[in-house]
XYZ file of C-alpha atoms in Angstrom:
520
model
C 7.416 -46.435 -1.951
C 6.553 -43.773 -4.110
C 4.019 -45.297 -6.021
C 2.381 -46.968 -3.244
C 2.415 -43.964 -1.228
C 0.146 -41.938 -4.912
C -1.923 -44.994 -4.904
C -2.478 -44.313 -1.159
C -2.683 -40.722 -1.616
C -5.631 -41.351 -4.296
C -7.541 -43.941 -2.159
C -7.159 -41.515 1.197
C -8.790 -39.261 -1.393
C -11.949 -41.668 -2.282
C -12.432 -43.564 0.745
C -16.195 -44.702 1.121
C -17.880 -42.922 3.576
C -20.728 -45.444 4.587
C -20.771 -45.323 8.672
C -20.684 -49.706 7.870
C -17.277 -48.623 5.838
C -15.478 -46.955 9.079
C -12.511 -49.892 9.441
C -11.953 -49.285 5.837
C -11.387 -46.048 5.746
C -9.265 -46.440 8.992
C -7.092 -49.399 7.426
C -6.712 -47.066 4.085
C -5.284 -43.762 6.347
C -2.910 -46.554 8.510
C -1.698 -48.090 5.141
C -0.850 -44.494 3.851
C 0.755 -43.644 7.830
C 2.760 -46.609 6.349
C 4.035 -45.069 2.946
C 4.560 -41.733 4.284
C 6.493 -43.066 6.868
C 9.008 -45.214 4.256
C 9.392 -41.991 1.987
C 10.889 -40.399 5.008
C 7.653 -37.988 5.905
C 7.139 -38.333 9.662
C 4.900 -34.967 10.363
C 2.452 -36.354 7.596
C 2.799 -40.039 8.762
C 1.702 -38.863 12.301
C -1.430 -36.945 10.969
C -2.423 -40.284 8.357
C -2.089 -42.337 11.705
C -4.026 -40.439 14.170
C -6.757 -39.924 10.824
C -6.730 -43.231 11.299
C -7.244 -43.616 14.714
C -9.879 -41.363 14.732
C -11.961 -43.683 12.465
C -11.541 -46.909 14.879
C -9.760 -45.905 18.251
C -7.175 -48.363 19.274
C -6.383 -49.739 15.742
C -2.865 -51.674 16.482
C -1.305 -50.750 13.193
C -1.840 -47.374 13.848
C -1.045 -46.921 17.027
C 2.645 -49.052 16.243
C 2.983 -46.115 13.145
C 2.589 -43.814 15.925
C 5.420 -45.077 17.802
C 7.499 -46.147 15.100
C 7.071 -42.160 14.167
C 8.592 -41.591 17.374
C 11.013 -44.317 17.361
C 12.444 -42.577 14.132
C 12.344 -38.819 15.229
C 14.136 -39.974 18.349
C 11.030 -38.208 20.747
C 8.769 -38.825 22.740
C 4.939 -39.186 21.663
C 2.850 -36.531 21.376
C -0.596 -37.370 23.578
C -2.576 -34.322 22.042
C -1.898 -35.473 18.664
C -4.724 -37.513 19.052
C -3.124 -41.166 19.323
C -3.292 -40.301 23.486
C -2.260 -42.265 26.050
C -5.878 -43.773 26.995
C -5.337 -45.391 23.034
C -1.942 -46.804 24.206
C -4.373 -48.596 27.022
C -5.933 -50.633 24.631
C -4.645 -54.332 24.602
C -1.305 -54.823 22.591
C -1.357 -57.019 20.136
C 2.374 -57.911 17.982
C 2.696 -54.906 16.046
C 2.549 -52.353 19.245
C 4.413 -54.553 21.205
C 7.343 -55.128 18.443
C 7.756 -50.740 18.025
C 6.823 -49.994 21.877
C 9.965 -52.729 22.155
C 12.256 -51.236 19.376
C 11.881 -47.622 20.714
C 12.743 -48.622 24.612
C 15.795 -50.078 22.992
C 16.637 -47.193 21.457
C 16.249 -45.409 24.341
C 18.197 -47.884 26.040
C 15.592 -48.962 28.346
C 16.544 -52.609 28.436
C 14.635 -54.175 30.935
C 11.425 -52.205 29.093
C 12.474 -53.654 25.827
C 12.459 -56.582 26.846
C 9.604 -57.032 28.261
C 7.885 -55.645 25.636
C 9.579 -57.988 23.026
C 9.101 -60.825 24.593
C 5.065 -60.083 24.813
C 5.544 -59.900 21.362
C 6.836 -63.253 20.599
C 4.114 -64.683 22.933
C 1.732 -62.854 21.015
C 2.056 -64.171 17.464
C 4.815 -66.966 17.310
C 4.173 -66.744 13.349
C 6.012 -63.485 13.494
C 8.393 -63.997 16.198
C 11.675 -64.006 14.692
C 11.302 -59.972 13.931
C 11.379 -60.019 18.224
C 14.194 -62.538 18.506
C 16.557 -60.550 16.402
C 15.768 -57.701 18.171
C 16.216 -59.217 21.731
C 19.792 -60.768 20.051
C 20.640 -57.155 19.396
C 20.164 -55.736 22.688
C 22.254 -58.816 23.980
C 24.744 -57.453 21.543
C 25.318 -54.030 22.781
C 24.706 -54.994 26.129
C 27.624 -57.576 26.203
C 25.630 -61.278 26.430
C 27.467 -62.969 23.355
C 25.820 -66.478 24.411
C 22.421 -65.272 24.906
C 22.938 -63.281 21.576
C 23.658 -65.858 19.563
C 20.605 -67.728 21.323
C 18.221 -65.432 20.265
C 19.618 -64.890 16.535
C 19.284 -69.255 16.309
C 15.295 -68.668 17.212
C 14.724 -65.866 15.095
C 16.437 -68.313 12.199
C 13.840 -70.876 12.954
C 11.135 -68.995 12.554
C 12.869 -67.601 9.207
C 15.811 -68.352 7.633
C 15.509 -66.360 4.668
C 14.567 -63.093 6.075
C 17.378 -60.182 5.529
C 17.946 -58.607 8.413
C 17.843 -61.840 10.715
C 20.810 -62.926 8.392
C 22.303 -59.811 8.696
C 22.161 -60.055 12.412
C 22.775 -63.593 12.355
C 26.453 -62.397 10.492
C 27.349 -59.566 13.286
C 26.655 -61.963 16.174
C 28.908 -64.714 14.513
C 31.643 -62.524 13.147
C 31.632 -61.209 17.079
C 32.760 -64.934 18.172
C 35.525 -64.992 15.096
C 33.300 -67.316 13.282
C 34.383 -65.953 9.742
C 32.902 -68.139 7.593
C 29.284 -68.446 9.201
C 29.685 -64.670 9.278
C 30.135 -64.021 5.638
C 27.708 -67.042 4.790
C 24.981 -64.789 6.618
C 26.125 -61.450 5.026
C 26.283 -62.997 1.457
C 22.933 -65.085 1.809
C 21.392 -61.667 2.467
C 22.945 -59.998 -0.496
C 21.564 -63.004 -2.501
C 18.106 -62.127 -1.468
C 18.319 -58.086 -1.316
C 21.602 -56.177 -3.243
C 20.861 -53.113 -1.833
C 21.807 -53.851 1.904
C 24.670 -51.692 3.092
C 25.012 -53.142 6.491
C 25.323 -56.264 5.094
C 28.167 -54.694 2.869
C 29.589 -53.291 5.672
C 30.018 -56.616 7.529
C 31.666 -58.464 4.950
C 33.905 -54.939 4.584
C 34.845 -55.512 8.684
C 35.479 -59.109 7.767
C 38.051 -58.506 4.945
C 39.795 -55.930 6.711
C 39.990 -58.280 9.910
C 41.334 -60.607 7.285
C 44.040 -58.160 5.998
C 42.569 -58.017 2.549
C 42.351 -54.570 2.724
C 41.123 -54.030 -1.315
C 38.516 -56.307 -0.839
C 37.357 -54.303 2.281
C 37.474 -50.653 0.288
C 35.354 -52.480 -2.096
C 32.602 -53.146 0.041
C 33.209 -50.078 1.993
C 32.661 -48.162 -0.829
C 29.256 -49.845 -1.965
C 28.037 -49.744 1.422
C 28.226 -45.523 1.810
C 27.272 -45.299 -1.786
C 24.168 -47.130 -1.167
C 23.953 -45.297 2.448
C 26.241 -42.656 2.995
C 24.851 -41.754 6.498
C 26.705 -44.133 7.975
C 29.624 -42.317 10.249
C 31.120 -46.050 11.575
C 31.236 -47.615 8.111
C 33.121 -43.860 6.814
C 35.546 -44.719 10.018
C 36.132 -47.904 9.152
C 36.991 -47.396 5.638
C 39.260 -44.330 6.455
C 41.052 -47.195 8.991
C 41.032 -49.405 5.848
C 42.837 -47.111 3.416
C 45.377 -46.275 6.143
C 46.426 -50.252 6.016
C 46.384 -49.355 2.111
C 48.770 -46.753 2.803
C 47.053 -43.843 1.037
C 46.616 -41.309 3.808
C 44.264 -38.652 1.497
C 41.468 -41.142 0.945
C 41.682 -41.931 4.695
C 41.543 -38.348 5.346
C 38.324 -37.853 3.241
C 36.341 -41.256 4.744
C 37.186 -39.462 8.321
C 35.856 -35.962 7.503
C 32.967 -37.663 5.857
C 32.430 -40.041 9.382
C 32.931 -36.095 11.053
C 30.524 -34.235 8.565
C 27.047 -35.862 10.013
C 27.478 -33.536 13.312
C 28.010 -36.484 15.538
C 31.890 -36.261 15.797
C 32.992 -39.929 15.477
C 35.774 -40.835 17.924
C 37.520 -43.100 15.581
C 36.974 -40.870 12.528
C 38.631 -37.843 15.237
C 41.483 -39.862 15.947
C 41.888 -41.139 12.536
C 42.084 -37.078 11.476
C 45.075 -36.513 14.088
C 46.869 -39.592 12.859
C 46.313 -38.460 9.058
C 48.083 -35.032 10.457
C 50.633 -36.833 11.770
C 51.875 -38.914 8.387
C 51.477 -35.291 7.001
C 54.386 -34.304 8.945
C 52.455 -31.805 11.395
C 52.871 -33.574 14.914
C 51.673 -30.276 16.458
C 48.355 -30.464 14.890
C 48.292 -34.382 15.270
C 48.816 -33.714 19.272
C 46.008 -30.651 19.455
C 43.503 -33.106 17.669
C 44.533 -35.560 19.958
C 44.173 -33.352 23.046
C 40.824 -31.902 21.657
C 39.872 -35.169 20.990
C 40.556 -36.109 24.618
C 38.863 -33.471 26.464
C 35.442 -34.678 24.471
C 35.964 -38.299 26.319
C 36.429 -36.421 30.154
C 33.413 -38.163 31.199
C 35.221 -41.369 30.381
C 37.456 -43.171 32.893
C 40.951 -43.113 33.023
C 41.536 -46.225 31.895
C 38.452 -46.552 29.310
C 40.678 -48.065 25.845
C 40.167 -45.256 23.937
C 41.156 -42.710 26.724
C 44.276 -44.844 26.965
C 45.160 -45.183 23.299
C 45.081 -41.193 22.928
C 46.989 -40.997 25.846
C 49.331 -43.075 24.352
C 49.302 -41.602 21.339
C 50.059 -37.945 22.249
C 53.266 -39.710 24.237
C 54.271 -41.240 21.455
C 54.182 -38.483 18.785
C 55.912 -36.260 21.748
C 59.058 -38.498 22.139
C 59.006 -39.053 18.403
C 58.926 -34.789 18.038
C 61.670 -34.796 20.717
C 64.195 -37.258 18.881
C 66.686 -36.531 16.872
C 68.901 -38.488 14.639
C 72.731 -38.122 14.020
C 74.317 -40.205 11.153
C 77.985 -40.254 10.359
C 79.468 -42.238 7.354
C 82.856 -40.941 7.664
C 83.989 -39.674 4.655
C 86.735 -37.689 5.581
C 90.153 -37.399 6.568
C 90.268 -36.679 10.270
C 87.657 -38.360 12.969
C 86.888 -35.590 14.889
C 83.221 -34.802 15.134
C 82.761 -36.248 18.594
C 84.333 -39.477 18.652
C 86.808 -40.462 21.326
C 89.482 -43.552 20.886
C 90.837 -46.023 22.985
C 93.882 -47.889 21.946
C 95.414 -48.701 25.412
C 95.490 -52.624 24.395
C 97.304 -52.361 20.706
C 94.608 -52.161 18.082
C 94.968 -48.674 16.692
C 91.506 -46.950 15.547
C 91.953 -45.159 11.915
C 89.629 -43.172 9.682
C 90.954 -43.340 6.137
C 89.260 -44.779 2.620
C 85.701 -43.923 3.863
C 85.684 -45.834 6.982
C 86.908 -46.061 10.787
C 89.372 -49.129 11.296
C 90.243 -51.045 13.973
C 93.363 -52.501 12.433
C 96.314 -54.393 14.670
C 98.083 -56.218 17.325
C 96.831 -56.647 20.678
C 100.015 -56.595 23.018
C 98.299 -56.964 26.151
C 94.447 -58.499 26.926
C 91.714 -56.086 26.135
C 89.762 -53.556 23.992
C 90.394 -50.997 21.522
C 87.334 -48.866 21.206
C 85.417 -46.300 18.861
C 83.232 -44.383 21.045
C 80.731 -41.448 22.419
C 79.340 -40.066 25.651
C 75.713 -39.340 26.211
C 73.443 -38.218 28.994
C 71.756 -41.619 29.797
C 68.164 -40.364 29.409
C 68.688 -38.575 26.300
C 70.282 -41.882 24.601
C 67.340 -44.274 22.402
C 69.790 -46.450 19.689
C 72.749 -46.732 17.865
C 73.203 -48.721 14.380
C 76.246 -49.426 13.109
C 77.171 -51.105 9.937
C 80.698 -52.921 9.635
C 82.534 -56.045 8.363
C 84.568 -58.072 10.334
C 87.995 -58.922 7.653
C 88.756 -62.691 7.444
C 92.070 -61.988 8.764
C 90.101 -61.287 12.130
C 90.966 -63.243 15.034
C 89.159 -60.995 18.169
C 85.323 -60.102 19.717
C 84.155 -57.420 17.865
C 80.392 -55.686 18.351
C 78.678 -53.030 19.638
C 78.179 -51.393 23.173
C 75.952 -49.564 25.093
C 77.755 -49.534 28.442
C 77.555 -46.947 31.907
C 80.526 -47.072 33.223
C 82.837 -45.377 36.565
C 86.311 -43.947 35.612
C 89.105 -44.926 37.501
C 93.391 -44.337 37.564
C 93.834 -46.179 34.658
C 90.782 -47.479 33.340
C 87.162 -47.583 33.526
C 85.225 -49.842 35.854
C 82.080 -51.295 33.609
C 78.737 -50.970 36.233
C 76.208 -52.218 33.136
C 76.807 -52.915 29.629
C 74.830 -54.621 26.941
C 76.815 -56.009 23.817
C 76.360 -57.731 20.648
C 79.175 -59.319 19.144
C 81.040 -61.621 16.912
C 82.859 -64.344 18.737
C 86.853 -65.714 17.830
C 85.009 -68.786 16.127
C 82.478 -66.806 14.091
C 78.879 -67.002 16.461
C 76.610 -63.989 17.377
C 76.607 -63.672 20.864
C 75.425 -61.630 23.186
C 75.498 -60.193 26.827
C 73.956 -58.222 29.132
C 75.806 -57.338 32.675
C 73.183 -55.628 35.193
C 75.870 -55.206 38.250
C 79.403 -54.756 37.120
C 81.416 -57.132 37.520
C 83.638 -59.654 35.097
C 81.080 -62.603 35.557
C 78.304 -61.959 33.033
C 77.995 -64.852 30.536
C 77.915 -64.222 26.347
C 74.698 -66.132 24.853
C 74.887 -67.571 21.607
C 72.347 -67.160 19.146
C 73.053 -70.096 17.028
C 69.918 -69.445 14.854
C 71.841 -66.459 12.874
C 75.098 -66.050 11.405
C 77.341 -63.184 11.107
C 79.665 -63.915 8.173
C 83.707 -62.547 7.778
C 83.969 -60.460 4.683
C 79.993 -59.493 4.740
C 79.094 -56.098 6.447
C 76.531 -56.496 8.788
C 73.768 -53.749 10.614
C 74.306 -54.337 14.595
C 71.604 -51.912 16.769
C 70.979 -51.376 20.238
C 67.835 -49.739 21.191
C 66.875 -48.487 24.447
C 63.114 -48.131 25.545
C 61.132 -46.948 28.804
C 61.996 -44.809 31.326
C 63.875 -45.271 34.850
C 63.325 -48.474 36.516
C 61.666 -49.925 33.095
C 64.563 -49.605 31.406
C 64.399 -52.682 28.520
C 67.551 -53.169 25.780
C 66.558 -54.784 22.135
C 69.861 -56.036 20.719
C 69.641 -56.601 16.735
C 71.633 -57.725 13.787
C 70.470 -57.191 10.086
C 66.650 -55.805 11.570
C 66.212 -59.006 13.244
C 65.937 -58.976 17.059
C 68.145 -61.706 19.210
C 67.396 -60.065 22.439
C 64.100 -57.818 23.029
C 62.732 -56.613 26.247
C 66.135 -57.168 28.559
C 65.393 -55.426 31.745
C 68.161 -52.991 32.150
C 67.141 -50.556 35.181
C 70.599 -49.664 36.024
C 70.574 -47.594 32.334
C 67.300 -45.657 33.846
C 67.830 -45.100 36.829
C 71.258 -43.322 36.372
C 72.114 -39.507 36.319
C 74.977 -40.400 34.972
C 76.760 -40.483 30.645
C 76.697 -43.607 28.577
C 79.146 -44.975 26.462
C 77.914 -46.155 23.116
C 80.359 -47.579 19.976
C 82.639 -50.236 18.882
C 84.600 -52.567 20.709
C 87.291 -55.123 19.114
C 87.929 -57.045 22.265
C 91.077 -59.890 22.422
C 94.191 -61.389 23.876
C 97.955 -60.526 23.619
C 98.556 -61.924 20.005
C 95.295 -61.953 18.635
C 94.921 -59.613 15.869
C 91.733 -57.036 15.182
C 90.947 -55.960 11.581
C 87.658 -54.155 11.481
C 85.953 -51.835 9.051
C 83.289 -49.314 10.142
C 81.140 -47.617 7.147
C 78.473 -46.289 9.443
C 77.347 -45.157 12.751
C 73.932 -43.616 13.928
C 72.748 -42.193 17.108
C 69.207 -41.397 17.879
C 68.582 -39.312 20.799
C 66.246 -36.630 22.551
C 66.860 -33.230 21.889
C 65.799 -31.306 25.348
């Protein structure tokens, strides 16, 4: 451009000035409109153009400078510039049409764009495909995939090499998960043009769709190098680096998405989540909040409204949990934990663990246990190993339960246990009662002699009260409705259980318990 643009600048300067030379001298000032316009000089570009117009009124490539001028400087024409409105009257030919189209699309002024896009391709089907890949892009942000994709196939046919129909041609397929016609289109354009950072860009959204996140910081990072005015691509790669786990260079991609003025809602949120992995949840939460307040005009229930929402709730119960380990290295329990022995099986800390070692002389359970307000319990974890010797149900229990004379009545309980014969079972029991049924979960095993990680985890509130029962991470019951946990005032039970008939024997070994819960 910049040697066009002297070359210009030197012609503008000798134009002929024979009254039979007028359309030269009026093509020569709308060619240098042109180059002043591509070097980035829009109050010069105007003045070239209306020069221009003032050697041959109505001169099409003009007049589209003019509104491309105003298409780029995001205003409104200027009539006393000397391009006026009567010049606008004269009959449109492809060039008007195409810019008076682009910059009602800008505006968002759909039906207008349109219209004046679709003049265009009736006005010079040679150059049509410039108005089809607009009219596919105004399909695209105005939600018509299928008409979209229509209008990106006609602009092909008219040219299938051109750059930006490809690049087009890539966002409208990637947008119906067609990944490899997408990145056909993005690479054919590289192959024709290497400095093209929205084509970069799309094959960077396609690799981190993919999950190869490396690839994606590479082309990230040659599209803003190329471009770096581009806040969505900075948003995306901060996302990107987050999946590569390196919370600083996200950090940096979001302030540089937030630097351009325009305050990026996924760079804003990225910035509260980077505070967040920092270990500041209260600045996390007022970035969140602030972040909130900007989308007010937004629905209730418009995604991103909902994912900050959701956000600021989680990072609020996560501030408001606490957890409590204990690996029982000592000599006396204590600390909390009550016993019950009532059946035989006598509960012992000694050697760096809690046993339940013995004889049951009547039918029952010997338990390891502790009370907590049911609202303020989330999980408990506990790592044991069943002895070979073994010959009793052992697990772990969340249970709410009613004391009575000489025992306590069981109104819900979720367990997960180790049968007499070796299988993981489990159980949930909504109503009290005797009559619940153990499941097996034949898939996994839970070996004698092996210590195993058991866990419990409670989640929602009240009435959607859900369990997750695990052994060893791995989840053999998830999302058990468990209301009657919610919905009570009342403590929960939470521990070990070695559960058996008169005979059977227990021999348990605890290394580990811990408790997460809110701290109010």
């Amino acid at each position: 451009p910049g040697e066009a643009l002297e070359a210009l600048q030197r012609a503008a300067r000798n134009e002929p000035q024979a009254a039979e030379h007028q359309r030269v001298r009026a093509w020569i000032r709308s060619l240098l409109g042109d180059a002043l316009l591509a070097t980035g000089d829009f109050g010069e570009a105007r003045k070239a153009y209306n020069r221009a117009l003032q050697a041959e009124p109505g001169l099409q490539s003009a007049l589209a400078g003019l509104v491309n001028v105003d298409y780029l400087e995001q205003s409104a024409a200027d009539p006393s510039t000397g391009g006026g409105e009567d010049a606008l009257l004269a009959a449109p030919e492809f060039d008007l049409l195409l810019a008076d189209g682009l910059l009602a699309a800008q505006r968002a002024e759909w039906e207008t764009a349109v219209q004046s896009l679709t003049l265009a391709v009736e006005s010079d089907p040679l150059r049509a495909g410039q108005a089809w890949r607009a009219l596919s892009w105004i399909a695209e942000v105005t939600d018509q995939p299928e008409e979209a994709l229509r209008y990106i196939e006609l602009a092909t046919t008219v040219d299938p090499t051109d750059v930006y129909t490809l690049i087009q041609r890539g966002r409208v397929l990637a947008a119906r998960d067609d990944v490899e016609g997408a990145q056909e289109a993005f690479t054919a354009a590289l192959d024709r043009e290497l400095r093209l950072p929205d084509a970069l860009a799309g094959l960077g959204r396609l690799a981190f769709q993919g999950g190869r996140y490396t690839d994606a910081e590479m082309y990230f990072e040659r599209s803003v190098f190329q471009d770096p005015s581009q806040t969505v691509v900075h948003g995306m790669r901060g996302l990107n680096a987050l999946m590569l786990g390196d919370v600083g260079a996200a950090r940096d991609s979001f302030e540089r998405a937030n630097s351009s003025g325009k305050r990026d809602a996924t760079a804003r949120a990225g910035l509260a989540w980077c505070a967040y992995l920092d270990g500041d949840p209260v600045e996390a939460i007022t970035l969140y909040r602030e972040l909130d307040d900007s989308l007010r005009a937004l629905s209730e229930d418009d995604p991103l409204r909902v994912y900050v929402a959701r956000q600021i709730t989680r990072i609020d119960d996560h501030v408001e949990k606490v957890a409590w380990s204990d690996r029982f290295e000592r000599q006396q329990l204590r600390n909390g934990w009550l016993i019950e022995e009532g059946a035989g099986p006598l509960v012992t800390i000694h050697d760096g663990a809690v046993w339940i070692d013995g004889n049951f002389t009547e039918t029952g359970r010997s338990r390891l246990k502790r009370e907590y307000p049911a609202g303020d319990f989330i999980s408990i974890e506990v790592t044991l190993q069943v002895d070979r010797d073994n010959r009793c149900r052992v697990g772990a229990f969340v249970s709410l339960e009613q004391a009575r004379r000489d025992d306590n009545e069981i109104k819900a309980e979720a367990t997960i246990s180790r049968n007499l014969d070796g299988t993981l079972q489990t159980r949930v029991q909504r109503r009290g009662g005797e009559d619940a049924d153990y499941v097996d979960v034949p898939v996994l095993e839970w070996p004698a002699g092996e210590p195993v990680v058991l866990r419990i985890d409670r989640t929602g509130e009240s009435s959607d009260t859900q369990m997750r029962l695990s052994i060893n991470g791995v989840p053999v019951a998830d999302r058990v409705p468990m209301s009657e946990l919610g919905r009570t005032t009342s403590k929960l039970w939470v521990g070990v259980f070695a559960e058996g008939d008169t005979g059977r024997i227990a021999k348990v070994r605890i290394d580990r318990v811990e408790i997460v819960k809110r701290e109010r």
